[in-house]
mmCIF file of C-alpha atoms and ligand atoms in Angstrom:
data_model
loop_
_atom_site.group_PDB
_atom_site.id
_atom_site.type_symbol
_atom_site.label_atom_id
_atom_site.label_comp_id
_atom_site.label_asym_id
_atom_site.label_seq_id
_atom_site.Cartn_x
_atom_site.Cartn_y
_atom_site.Cartn_z
ATOM 1 C CA MET A 1359 0.021 0.058 0.002
ATOM 2 C CA LEU A 1360 1.246 3.415 -0.934
ATOM 3 C CA ILE A 1361 1.525 5.488 2.235
ATOM 4 C CA ASN A 1362 3.287 8.494 3.944
ATOM 5 C CA GLY A 1363 6.995 7.971 4.227
ATOM 6 C CA ASN A 1364 6.728 9.016 7.760
ATOM 7 C CA ASP A 1365 4.633 5.969 8.736
ATOM 8 C CA ILE A 1366 7.237 3.809 7.343
ATOM 9 C CA LEU A 1367 10.200 5.534 8.919
ATOM 10 C CA ALA A 1368 8.545 6.208 12.386
ATOM 11 C CA LYS A 1369 8.243 2.465 12.737
ATOM 12 C CA ALA A 1370 11.825 1.877 11.770
ATOM 13 C CA HIS A 1371 12.965 4.633 14.245
ATOM 14 C CA ASN A 1372 11.003 3.074 17.067
ATOM 15 C CA GLU A 1373 12.200 -0.494 16.482
ATOM 16 C CA GLY A 1374 15.889 0.354 15.495
ATOM 17 C CA TYR A 1375 16.189 -0.883 11.914
ATOM 18 C CA ALA A 1376 16.564 0.828 8.471
ATOM 19 C CA VAL A 1377 14.434 0.763 5.411
ATOM 20 C CA GLY A 1378 16.043 0.665 2.003
ATOM 21 C CA ALA A 1379 15.306 3.759 -0.208
ATOM 22 C CA PHE A 1380 15.913 2.582 -3.805
ATOM 23 C CA ASN A 1381 16.155 5.069 -6.774
ATOM 24 C CA ILE A 1382 14.143 4.322 -9.977
ATOM 25 C CA ASN A 1383 14.143 5.848 -13.468
ATOM 26 C CA ASN A 1384 12.029 3.145 -15.118
ATOM 27 C CA LEU A 1385 9.603 0.234 -14.796
ATOM 28 C CA GLU A 1386 12.246 -2.446 -14.441
ATOM 29 C CA MET A 1387 13.921 -1.071 -11.334
ATOM 30 C CA ALA A 1388 10.488 -0.558 -9.703
ATOM 31 C CA GLN A 1389 9.561 -4.216 -10.595
ATOM 32 C CA ALA A 1390 12.894 -5.414 -9.094
ATOM 33 C CA ILE A 1391 12.407 -3.509 -5.874
ATOM 34 C CA PHE A 1392 8.710 -4.728 -5.348
ATOM 35 C CA GLN A 1393 9.649 -8.393 -6.134
ATOM 36 C CA ALA A 1394 12.488 -8.115 -3.489
ATOM 37 C CA ALA A 1395 10.097 -6.593 -0.960
ATOM 38 C CA ASN A 1396 7.496 -9.246 -1.539
ATOM 39 C CA GLU A 1397 9.972 -12.177 -1.251
ATOM 40 C CA THR A 1398 11.317 -10.644 2.052
ATOM 41 C CA ASN A 1399 8.175 -8.923 3.420
ATOM 42 C CA SER A 1400 10.099 -5.748 3.690
ATOM 43 C CA PRO A 1401 8.630 -2.272 3.662
ATOM 44 C CA ILE A 1402 10.295 -0.062 1.013
ATOM 45 C CA ILE A 1403 10.875 3.502 -0.073
ATOM 46 C CA ILE A 1404 11.004 4.004 -3.786
ATOM 47 C CA GLN A 1405 12.492 7.375 -4.658
ATOM 48 C CA ALA A 1406 12.884 9.522 -7.832
ATOM 49 C CA SER A 1407 15.515 12.426 -8.258
ATOM 50 C CA GLU A 1408 14.646 15.434 -10.379
ATOM 51 C CA GLY A 1409 16.772 13.821 -13.020
ATOM 52 C CA ALA A 1410 14.478 10.755 -12.978
ATOM 53 C CA ILE A 1411 11.529 12.918 -13.141
ATOM 54 C CA LYS A 1412 12.957 14.776 -16.107
ATOM 55 C CA TYR A 1413 13.592 11.344 -17.857
ATOM 56 C CA ALA A 1414 10.316 9.572 -17.075
ATOM 57 C CA GLY A 1415 7.880 12.185 -15.767
ATOM 58 C CA ALA A 1416 6.638 12.560 -12.155
ATOM 59 C CA LYS A 1417 3.111 11.311 -13.072
ATOM 60 C CA MET A 1418 4.456 8.228 -15.050
ATOM 61 C CA LEU A 1419 6.747 7.236 -12.032
ATOM 62 C CA TYR A 1420 3.814 7.704 -9.675
ATOM 63 C CA ARG A 1421 1.627 5.420 -11.975
ATOM 64 C CA ILE A 1422 4.226 2.744 -12.131
ATOM 65 C CA VAL A 1423 4.636 2.607 -8.332
ATOM 66 C CA LYS A 1424 0.882 3.039 -7.647
ATOM 67 C CA THR A 1425 0.153 0.054 -10.020
ATOM 68 C CA LEU A 1426 2.740 -1.988 -8.472
ATOM 69 C CA SER A 1427 1.580 -1.179 -5.066
ATOM 70 C CA GLU A 1428 -1.838 -2.572 -6.025
ATOM 71 C CA GLU A 1429 -0.256 -5.797 -7.179
ATOM 72 C CA TYR A 1430 1.555 -6.168 -3.859
ATOM 73 C CA PRO A 1431 -1.024 -4.565 -1.414
ATOM 74 C CA HIS A 1432 0.592 -5.983 1.715
ATOM 75 C CA ILE A 1433 3.835 -4.093 1.071
ATOM 76 C CA PRO A 1434 4.035 -0.793 2.706
ATOM 77 C CA VAL A 1435 5.674 1.606 0.237
ATOM 78 C CA ALA A 1436 6.352 5.301 -0.018
ATOM 79 C CA LEU A 1437 7.175 7.237 -3.303
ATOM 80 C CA HIS A 1438 9.703 9.868 -2.293
ATOM 81 C CA LEU A 1439 11.269 12.859 -4.122
ATOM 82 C CA ASP A 1440 14.971 12.585 -3.763
ATOM 83 C CA HIS A 1441 16.965 15.762 -3.474
ATOM 84 C CA GLY A 1442 14.219 18.222 -4.465
ATOM 85 C CA THR A 1443 16.082 21.529 -4.883
ATOM 86 C CA THR A 1444 13.120 24.061 -4.811
ATOM 87 C CA VAL A 1445 9.750 24.493 -2.926
ATOM 88 C CA GLY A 1446 8.251 24.280 -6.415
ATOM 89 C CA SER A 1447 9.752 20.933 -7.228
ATOM 90 C CA CYS A 1448 8.420 19.487 -4.007
ATOM 91 C CA VAL A 1449 4.901 20.780 -4.690
ATOM 92 C CA LYS A 1450 4.962 19.297 -8.211
ATOM 93 C CA ALA A 1451 5.868 15.887 -6.828
ATOM 94 C CA ILE A 1452 3.158 16.154 -4.221
ATOM 95 C CA ARG A 1453 0.569 17.057 -6.893
ATOM 96 C CA ALA A 1454 1.863 14.112 -8.964
ATOM 97 C CA GLY A 1455 1.092 11.635 -5.856
ATOM 98 C CA PHE A 1456 4.410 11.381 -4.165
ATOM 99 C CA THR A 1457 3.851 10.538 -0.490
ATOM 100 C CA SER A 1458 7.279 11.896 0.699
ATOM 101 C CA VAL A 1459 9.564 14.645 -0.436
ATOM 102 C CA MET A 1460 13.063 15.719 0.320
ATOM 103 C CA ILE A 1461 13.759 19.431 0.140
ATOM 104 C CA ASP A 1462 17.591 19.601 -0.279
ATOM 105 C CA ALA A 1463 18.620 23.226 0.544
ATOM 106 C CA SER A 1464 21.848 22.046 2.013
ATOM 107 C CA HIS A 1465 23.704 24.328 -0.492
ATOM 108 C CA HIS A 1466 21.900 27.529 0.865
ATOM 109 C CA SER A 1467 22.739 29.170 4.093
ATOM 110 C CA PHE A 1468 21.573 27.464 7.357
ATOM 111 C CA GLU A 1469 18.867 30.227 7.722
ATOM 112 C CA GLU A 1470 17.682 29.678 4.135
ATOM 113 C CA ASN A 1471 17.653 25.905 4.511
ATOM 114 C CA LYS A 1472 15.491 26.332 7.688
ATOM 115 C CA ASP A 1473 13.052 28.658 5.951
ATOM 116 C CA MET A 1474 12.717 26.588 2.794
ATOM 117 C CA THR A 1475 12.339 23.322 4.639
ATOM 118 C CA LYS A 1476 9.554 24.923 7.028
ATOM 119 C CA THR A 1477 7.679 26.047 3.845
ATOM 120 C CA VAL A 1478 7.788 22.600 2.428
ATOM 121 C CA VAL A 1479 6.836 20.978 5.726
ATOM 122 C CA ASP A 1480 3.707 23.271 6.063
ATOM 123 C CA ILE A 1481 2.653 22.399 2.552
ATOM 124 C CA ALA A 1482 3.407 18.705 2.816
ATOM 125 C CA HIS A 1483 1.858 18.071 6.173
ATOM 126 C CA SER A 1484 -1.423 19.644 5.162
ATOM 127 C CA VAL A 1485 -1.841 16.738 2.691
ATOM 128 C CA ASN A 1486 -0.250 13.927 4.787
ATOM 129 C CA VAL A 1487 3.150 13.860 3.085
ATOM 130 C CA GLY A 1488 6.447 13.270 4.911
ATOM 131 C CA VAL A 1489 9.438 15.561 4.461
ATOM 132 C CA GLU A 1490 13.205 14.947 4.622
ATOM 133 C CA ALA A 1491 15.848 17.695 4.741
ATOM 134 C CA GLU A 1492 19.691 17.699 4.735
ATOM 135 C CA LEU A 1493 22.297 19.339 6.918
ATOM 136 C CA GLY A 1494 26.020 19.556 5.973
ATOM 137 C CA ARG A 1495 27.540 18.526 2.567
ATOM 138 C CA LEU A 1496 27.849 15.040 0.977
ATOM 139 C CA MET A 1497 31.613 14.695 0.694
ATOM 140 C CA GLY A 1498 33.959 11.813 1.665
ATOM 141 C CA ILE A 1499 36.121 12.472 4.718
ATOM 142 C CA GLU A 1500 39.809 12.346 3.521
ATOM 143 C CA ASP A 1501 42.313 10.673 5.599
ATOM 144 C CA ASN A 1502 44.322 13.915 6.278
ATOM 145 C CA ILE A 1503 41.222 16.196 6.823
ATOM 146 C CA VAL A 1504 41.676 18.486 9.935
ATOM 147 C CA VAL A 1505 38.872 19.057 12.522
ATOM 148 C CA ASP A 1506 38.052 22.545 11.330
ATOM 149 C CA GLU A 1507 37.564 21.303 7.777
ATOM 150 C CA MET A 1508 35.480 18.442 8.908
ATOM 151 C CA ASP A 1509 33.205 20.826 10.996
ATOM 152 C CA ALA A 1510 32.759 22.979 7.810
ATOM 153 C CA VAL A 1511 31.263 20.051 5.761
ATOM 154 C CA LEU A 1512 29.677 17.607 8.168
ATOM 155 C CA VAL A 1513 26.430 18.138 10.104
ATOM 156 C CA ASN A 1514 26.571 20.408 13.214
ATOM 157 C CA PRO A 1515 24.618 18.619 15.968
ATOM 158 C CA ASN A 1516 23.647 21.983 17.627
ATOM 159 C CA GLU A 1517 22.301 23.274 14.295
ATOM 160 C CA ALA A 1518 20.539 19.868 13.811
ATOM 161 C CA GLU A 1519 18.716 20.255 17.035
ATOM 162 C CA GLU A 1520 17.585 23.923 16.239
ATOM 163 C CA PHE A 1521 16.653 22.953 12.751
ATOM 164 C CA VAL A 1522 14.362 20.068 13.710
ATOM 165 C CA LYS A 1523 12.688 22.164 16.311
ATOM 166 C CA TYR A 1524 11.998 24.983 14.019
ATOM 167 C CA THR A 1525 11.085 23.186 10.886
ATOM 168 C CA LYS A 1526 9.246 20.131 12.382
ATOM 169 C CA VAL A 1527 10.839 18.118 9.423
ATOM 170 C CA ASP A 1528 10.031 14.447 9.721
ATOM 171 C CA TYR A 1529 13.424 12.981 8.915
ATOM 172 C CA LEU A 1530 16.847 14.433 8.675
ATOM 173 C CA ALA A 1531 19.874 13.478 6.351
ATOM 174 C CA PRO A 1532 23.044 14.492 8.497
ATOM 175 C CA ALA A 1533 26.278 14.551 6.397
ATOM 176 C CA ILE A 1534 28.653 12.262 8.267
ATOM 177 C CA GLY A 1535 31.192 11.493 5.456
ATOM 178 C CA THR A 1536 29.449 9.715 2.618
ATOM 179 C CA SER A 1537 29.080 10.886 -0.973
ATOM 180 C CA HIS A 1538 27.209 9.820 -4.019
ATOM 181 C CA GLY A 1539 28.486 7.648 -6.764
ATOM 182 C CA ALA A 1540 31.103 4.878 -6.936
ATOM 183 C CA PHE A 1541 34.165 6.691 -5.696
ATOM 184 C CA LYS A 1542 33.299 7.571 -2.080
ATOM 185 C CA PHE A 1543 36.632 7.357 -0.228
ATOM 186 C CA LYS A 1544 40.205 8.180 -1.336
ATOM 187 C CA GLY A 1545 41.982 6.274 1.551
ATOM 188 C CA GLU A 1546 40.410 4.009 4.013
ATOM 189 C CA PRO A 1547 36.488 4.400 4.329
ATOM 190 C CA LYS A 1548 35.735 6.602 7.271
ATOM 191 C CA LEU A 1549 32.382 8.022 8.659
ATOM 192 C CA ASP A 1550 31.835 10.198 11.757
ATOM 193 C CA PHE A 1551 29.663 7.766 13.932
ATOM 194 C CA ASP A 1552 30.147 9.997 16.989
ATOM 195 C CA ARG A 1553 28.631 12.984 15.336
ATOM 196 C CA LEU A 1554 25.739 10.698 14.159
ATOM 197 C CA ALA A 1555 24.966 9.402 17.638
ATOM 198 C CA GLU A 1556 24.929 13.054 18.951
ATOM 199 C CA VAL A 1557 22.535 14.124 16.187
ATOM 200 C CA LYS A 1558 20.268 11.220 16.995
ATOM 201 C CA ARG A 1559 20.354 12.017 20.769
ATOM 202 C CA ARG A 1560 19.574 15.631 20.118
ATOM 203 C CA CYS A 1561 16.888 15.291 17.374
ATOM 204 C CA ASN A 1562 15.252 11.806 18.111
ATOM 205 C CA ILE A 1563 13.674 11.347 14.666
ATOM 206 C CA PRO A 1564 14.395 9.056 11.851
ATOM 207 C CA LEU A 1565 17.737 9.714 10.098
ATOM 208 C CA VAL A 1566 18.784 9.129 6.482
ATOM 209 C CA LEU A 1567 21.958 7.996 5.019
ATOM 210 C CA HIS A 1568 22.727 9.285 1.502
ATOM 211 C CA GLY A 1569 25.459 7.892 -0.695
ATOM 212 C CA ALA A 1570 25.148 4.403 1.010
ATOM 213 C CA SER A 1571 25.964 2.139 -1.816
ATOM 214 C CA ALA A 1572 28.380 -0.548 -0.764
ATOM 215 C CA ILE A 1573 29.837 -1.653 -4.178
ATOM 216 C CA PRO A 1574 30.391 -5.261 -2.902
ATOM 217 C CA GLU A 1575 33.381 -7.120 -4.458
ATOM 218 C CA TYR A 1576 31.174 -9.375 -6.559
ATOM 219 C CA VAL A 1577 29.269 -6.483 -8.055
ATOM 220 C CA ARG A 1578 32.502 -4.676 -9.109
ATOM 221 C CA GLU A 1579 33.852 -8.044 -10.373
ATOM 222 C CA ARG A 1580 30.782 -8.593 -12.488
ATOM 223 C CA PHE A 1581 30.933 -5.219 -13.952
ATOM 224 C CA GLU A 1582 34.585 -5.302 -14.727
ATOM 225 C CA GLY A 1583 34.319 -8.982 -15.890
ATOM 226 C CA THR A 1584 31.911 -7.958 -18.486
ATOM 227 C CA GLY A 1585 34.142 -5.221 -19.866
ATOM 228 C CA GLY A 1586 33.385 -2.245 -17.608
ATOM 229 C CA ASP A 1587 35.995 -0.192 -15.602
ATOM 230 C CA LEU A 1588 35.489 0.796 -11.879
ATOM 231 C CA LYS A 1589 39.147 1.249 -11.156
ATOM 232 C CA GLY A 1590 39.520 3.033 -7.655
ATOM 233 C CA SER A 1591 35.774 2.656 -6.806
ATOM 234 C CA LYS A 1592 34.895 2.280 -3.120
ATOM 235 C CA GLY A 1593 31.636 1.977 -1.433
ATOM 236 C CA VAL A 1594 30.460 2.075 2.246
ATOM 237 C CA PRO A 1595 31.312 -1.264 3.837
ATOM 238 C CA PHE A 1596 28.372 -3.373 5.052
ATOM 239 C CA ASP A 1597 29.742 -3.117 8.662
ATOM 240 C CA PHE A 1598 29.562 0.655 8.367
ATOM 241 C CA LEU A 1599 26.016 0.413 7.187
ATOM 242 C CA LYS A 1600 25.143 -1.843 10.393
ATOM 243 C CA GLU A 1601 27.123 0.657 12.610
ATOM 244 C CA SER A 1602 25.137 3.566 11.132
ATOM 245 C CA ILE A 1603 21.847 1.860 11.806
ATOM 246 C CA LYS A 1604 22.987 1.370 15.602
ATOM 247 C CA GLY A 1605 23.750 5.088 15.435
ATOM 248 C CA GLY A 1606 20.221 6.027 14.399
ATOM 249 C CA ILE A 1607 20.021 5.801 10.569
ATOM 250 C CA ASN A 1608 16.550 4.521 9.482
ATOM 251 C CA LYS A 1609 16.554 5.179 5.681
ATOM 252 C CA ILE A 1610 19.478 4.022 3.576
ATOM 253 C CA ASN A 1611 19.740 5.491 0.093
ATOM 254 C CA THR A 1612 21.011 3.071 -2.626
ATOM 255 C CA ASP A 1613 21.189 3.841 -6.314
ATOM 256 C CA THR A 1614 24.793 3.276 -7.582
ATOM 257 C CA ASP A 1615 24.813 -0.392 -6.629
ATOM 258 C CA LEU A 1616 21.600 -1.100 -8.586
ATOM 259 C CA ARG A 1617 22.960 0.825 -11.635
ATOM 260 C CA ILE A 1618 26.271 -1.006 -11.648
ATOM 261 C CA MET A 1619 24.598 -4.382 -11.271
ATOM 262 C CA PHE A 1620 21.928 -3.686 -13.983
ATOM 263 C CA MET A 1621 24.338 -2.575 -16.516
ATOM 264 C CA ALA A 1622 26.729 -5.437 -15.815
ATOM 265 C CA GLU A 1623 23.896 -7.879 -16.618
ATOM 266 C CA ILE A 1624 22.920 -5.935 -19.750
ATOM 267 C CA ARG A 1625 26.513 -6.021 -20.910
ATOM 268 C CA ALA A 1626 26.828 -9.834 -20.082
ATOM 269 C CA VAL A 1627 24.035 -10.672 -22.560
ATOM 270 C CA ALA A 1628 25.291 -8.327 -25.206
ATOM 271 C CA ASN A 1629 28.832 -9.969 -24.977
ATOM 272 C CA LYS A 1630 27.431 -13.380 -25.113
ATOM 273 C CA ASN A 1631 25.151 -13.213 -28.104
ATOM 274 C CA LEU A 1632 26.021 -10.407 -30.570
ATOM 275 C CA SER A 1633 22.948 -10.943 -32.577
ATOM 276 C CA GLU A 1634 20.503 -10.762 -29.695
ATOM 277 C CA PHE A 1635 18.017 -7.972 -30.025
ATOM 278 C CA ASP A 1636 14.979 -8.990 -27.962
ATOM 279 C CA ILE A 1637 15.235 -6.380 -25.236
ATOM 280 C CA ARG A 1638 13.525 -8.651 -22.706
ATOM 281 C CA LYS A 1639 16.422 -11.007 -22.921
ATOM 282 C CA PHE A 1640 18.566 -8.129 -21.613
ATOM 283 C CA LEU A 1641 16.171 -6.720 -19.124
ATOM 284 C CA ASN A 1642 14.985 -9.868 -17.392
ATOM 285 C CA PRO A 1643 18.457 -10.992 -16.104
ATOM 286 C CA ALA A 1644 19.295 -7.404 -15.234
ATOM 287 C CA LYS A 1645 16.151 -7.145 -13.157
ATOM 288 C CA ASP A 1646 16.819 -10.475 -11.498
ATOM 289 C CA ALA A 1647 20.285 -9.508 -10.370
ATOM 290 C CA VAL A 1648 19.078 -6.200 -9.082
ATOM 291 C CA LYS A 1649 16.382 -8.010 -7.060
ATOM 292 C CA LYS A 1650 18.840 -10.546 -5.606
ATOM 293 C CA LEU A 1651 21.147 -7.460 -4.621
ATOM 294 C CA ILE A 1652 18.196 -5.711 -3.023
ATOM 295 C CA ILE A 1653 17.269 -8.834 -0.930
ATOM 296 C CA GLU A 1654 20.851 -8.982 0.299
ATOM 297 C CA ARG A 1655 20.827 -5.337 1.249
ATOM 298 C CA MET A 1656 17.434 -5.573 3.067
ATOM 299 C CA GLU A 1657 18.879 -8.447 5.198
ATOM 300 C CA ILE A 1658 21.775 -6.158 6.247
ATOM 301 C CA LEU A 1659 19.266 -3.265 7.032
ATOM 302 C CA GLY A 1660 16.925 -5.425 9.159
ATOM 303 C CA SER A 1661 13.890 -4.595 7.305
ATOM 304 C CA VAL A 1662 13.122 -8.220 6.350
ATOM 305 C CA GLY A 1663 9.676 -9.260 7.950
ATOM 306 C CA LYS A 1664 8.849 -5.659 9.126
ATOM 307 C CA VAL A 1665 5.871 -5.294 6.958
HETATM 308 N N1 PH4 B 158 20.817 9.367 -3.860
HETATM 309 C C1 PH4 B 158 20.726 9.089 -5.362
HETATM 310 C C2 PH4 B 158 20.812 10.305 -6.265
HETATM 311 C C3 PH4 B 158 20.520 10.111 -7.664
HETATM 312 O O1 PH4 B 158 20.361 12.765 -10.326
HETATM 313 P P1 PH4 B 158 20.502 11.337 -9.968
HETATM 314 O O2 PH4 B 158 19.212 10.510 -10.410
HETATM 315 O O3 PH4 B 158 21.907 10.734 -10.516
HETATM 316 O O4 PH4 B 158 20.581 11.208 -8.343
HETATM 317 O O5 PH4 B 158 20.213 10.364 -3.400
HETATM 318 C C4 PH4 B 158 21.743 8.701 -3.052
HETATM 319 O O6 PH4 B 158 21.946 8.887 -1.979
HETATM 320 C C5 PH4 B 158 22.375 7.368 -3.682
HETATM 321 O O7 PH4 B 158 23.602 7.034 -3.169
HETATM 322 P P2 PH4 B 158 24.671 6.174 -3.819
HETATM 323 O O8 PH4 B 158 25.228 6.837 -5.001
HETATM 324 O O9 PH4 B 158 25.643 5.750 -2.826
HETATM 325 O O10 PH4 B 158 23.775 5.008 -4.339
HETATM 326 ZN ZN1 ZN B 159 21.364 11.419 -2.046
#
C-alpha cells in the first residue's frame, strides 16, 4: 500500500532498523524492488530524483509505483522525491502523488535551509506527506582532513537540534562523510559515527544516510568482468551500514549499486550473443540480479519481515 513515508520511517525509528530507499528511473527497477520486498516482506521507499522525473515524468513514475503497490497490497511503500532543490519541485511531486519529499537546501545558508524546509513542511503536512531535509555537505572524509575542515562540511549537532525544532521536519539526512557515486573514499573508508549518535540524541527522529551504496566485491567483479571499468571505486562497507543503523539511521539510500549491477547484466547478454536484440532477454536477467542484490541489502538493514 502506498503510504506516507513518515509512517514507514517512524516504525523503523521506534524499532531500530533501516528501510532501503532505492532509486528508480524506469519500470524495471521498480519491478525489481517490489519483487524483493515481496520475497522478504520488507517495507520499501522508492525514490525518484529530479533527473529521474525529467527522464520519465513525475506522473508516470507515480503510476508505475501506484500500479505495483496494488499488485503487492501487503507491502508498505512510500514514493519519495529525492533531492528536491526548490519548493516548487516538492509541490509538483506532491501534486503528482508522491507521499514523501526531500527538500535539499543544504547548499543554501543555514537560515535559508531552515526557511525553505519549513515552507515545504507546512505544505506537505497539510496533505499527509512526509518531509526529509539535509544538513551539511555530502563529501567523503579524507584521511588527512583536519577538525576545522570536517566541521565545515559535516552536520553540526547544535544546528541539527535547532533545525528540527524550528522546521518540524519528519526525517533528517545528516552529512557524516558519505558521498554519491562509485568513488566515495580516497583512502580507508571513514564515517563520523560519534557525530551521528549526537545528532540522533539531540533530534530523536528518523535519520537518513545518503550515498550508502556498498559496491560489494562481486558487483565490481561482475561489472569489470563484462568489460566495464570501476578502477578506484569504493563504497560504504556493510559493517559501516550496520554501525550507522546502530547510530540511528533509518533510511538507507541506494542507487549506484543497482545501476552497476543492472548494467553489468545488460553487458553480459550483449557480450554473449552479438545478434541478440530481444530487449526482454537483456532486461530480465538485469532485473533478477538487481532483485537479488536488494534482498541481500534488506537483510543487512534489518527490514526483512517488518511489513
Ligand atoms: N541518492 C541518489 C541520487 C541520484 O540525479 P541522480 O538521479 O543521479 O541522483 O540520493 C543517493 O543518496 C544514492 O547514493 P549512492 O550513489 O551511494 O547509491
Ligand atoms: Zn542522495
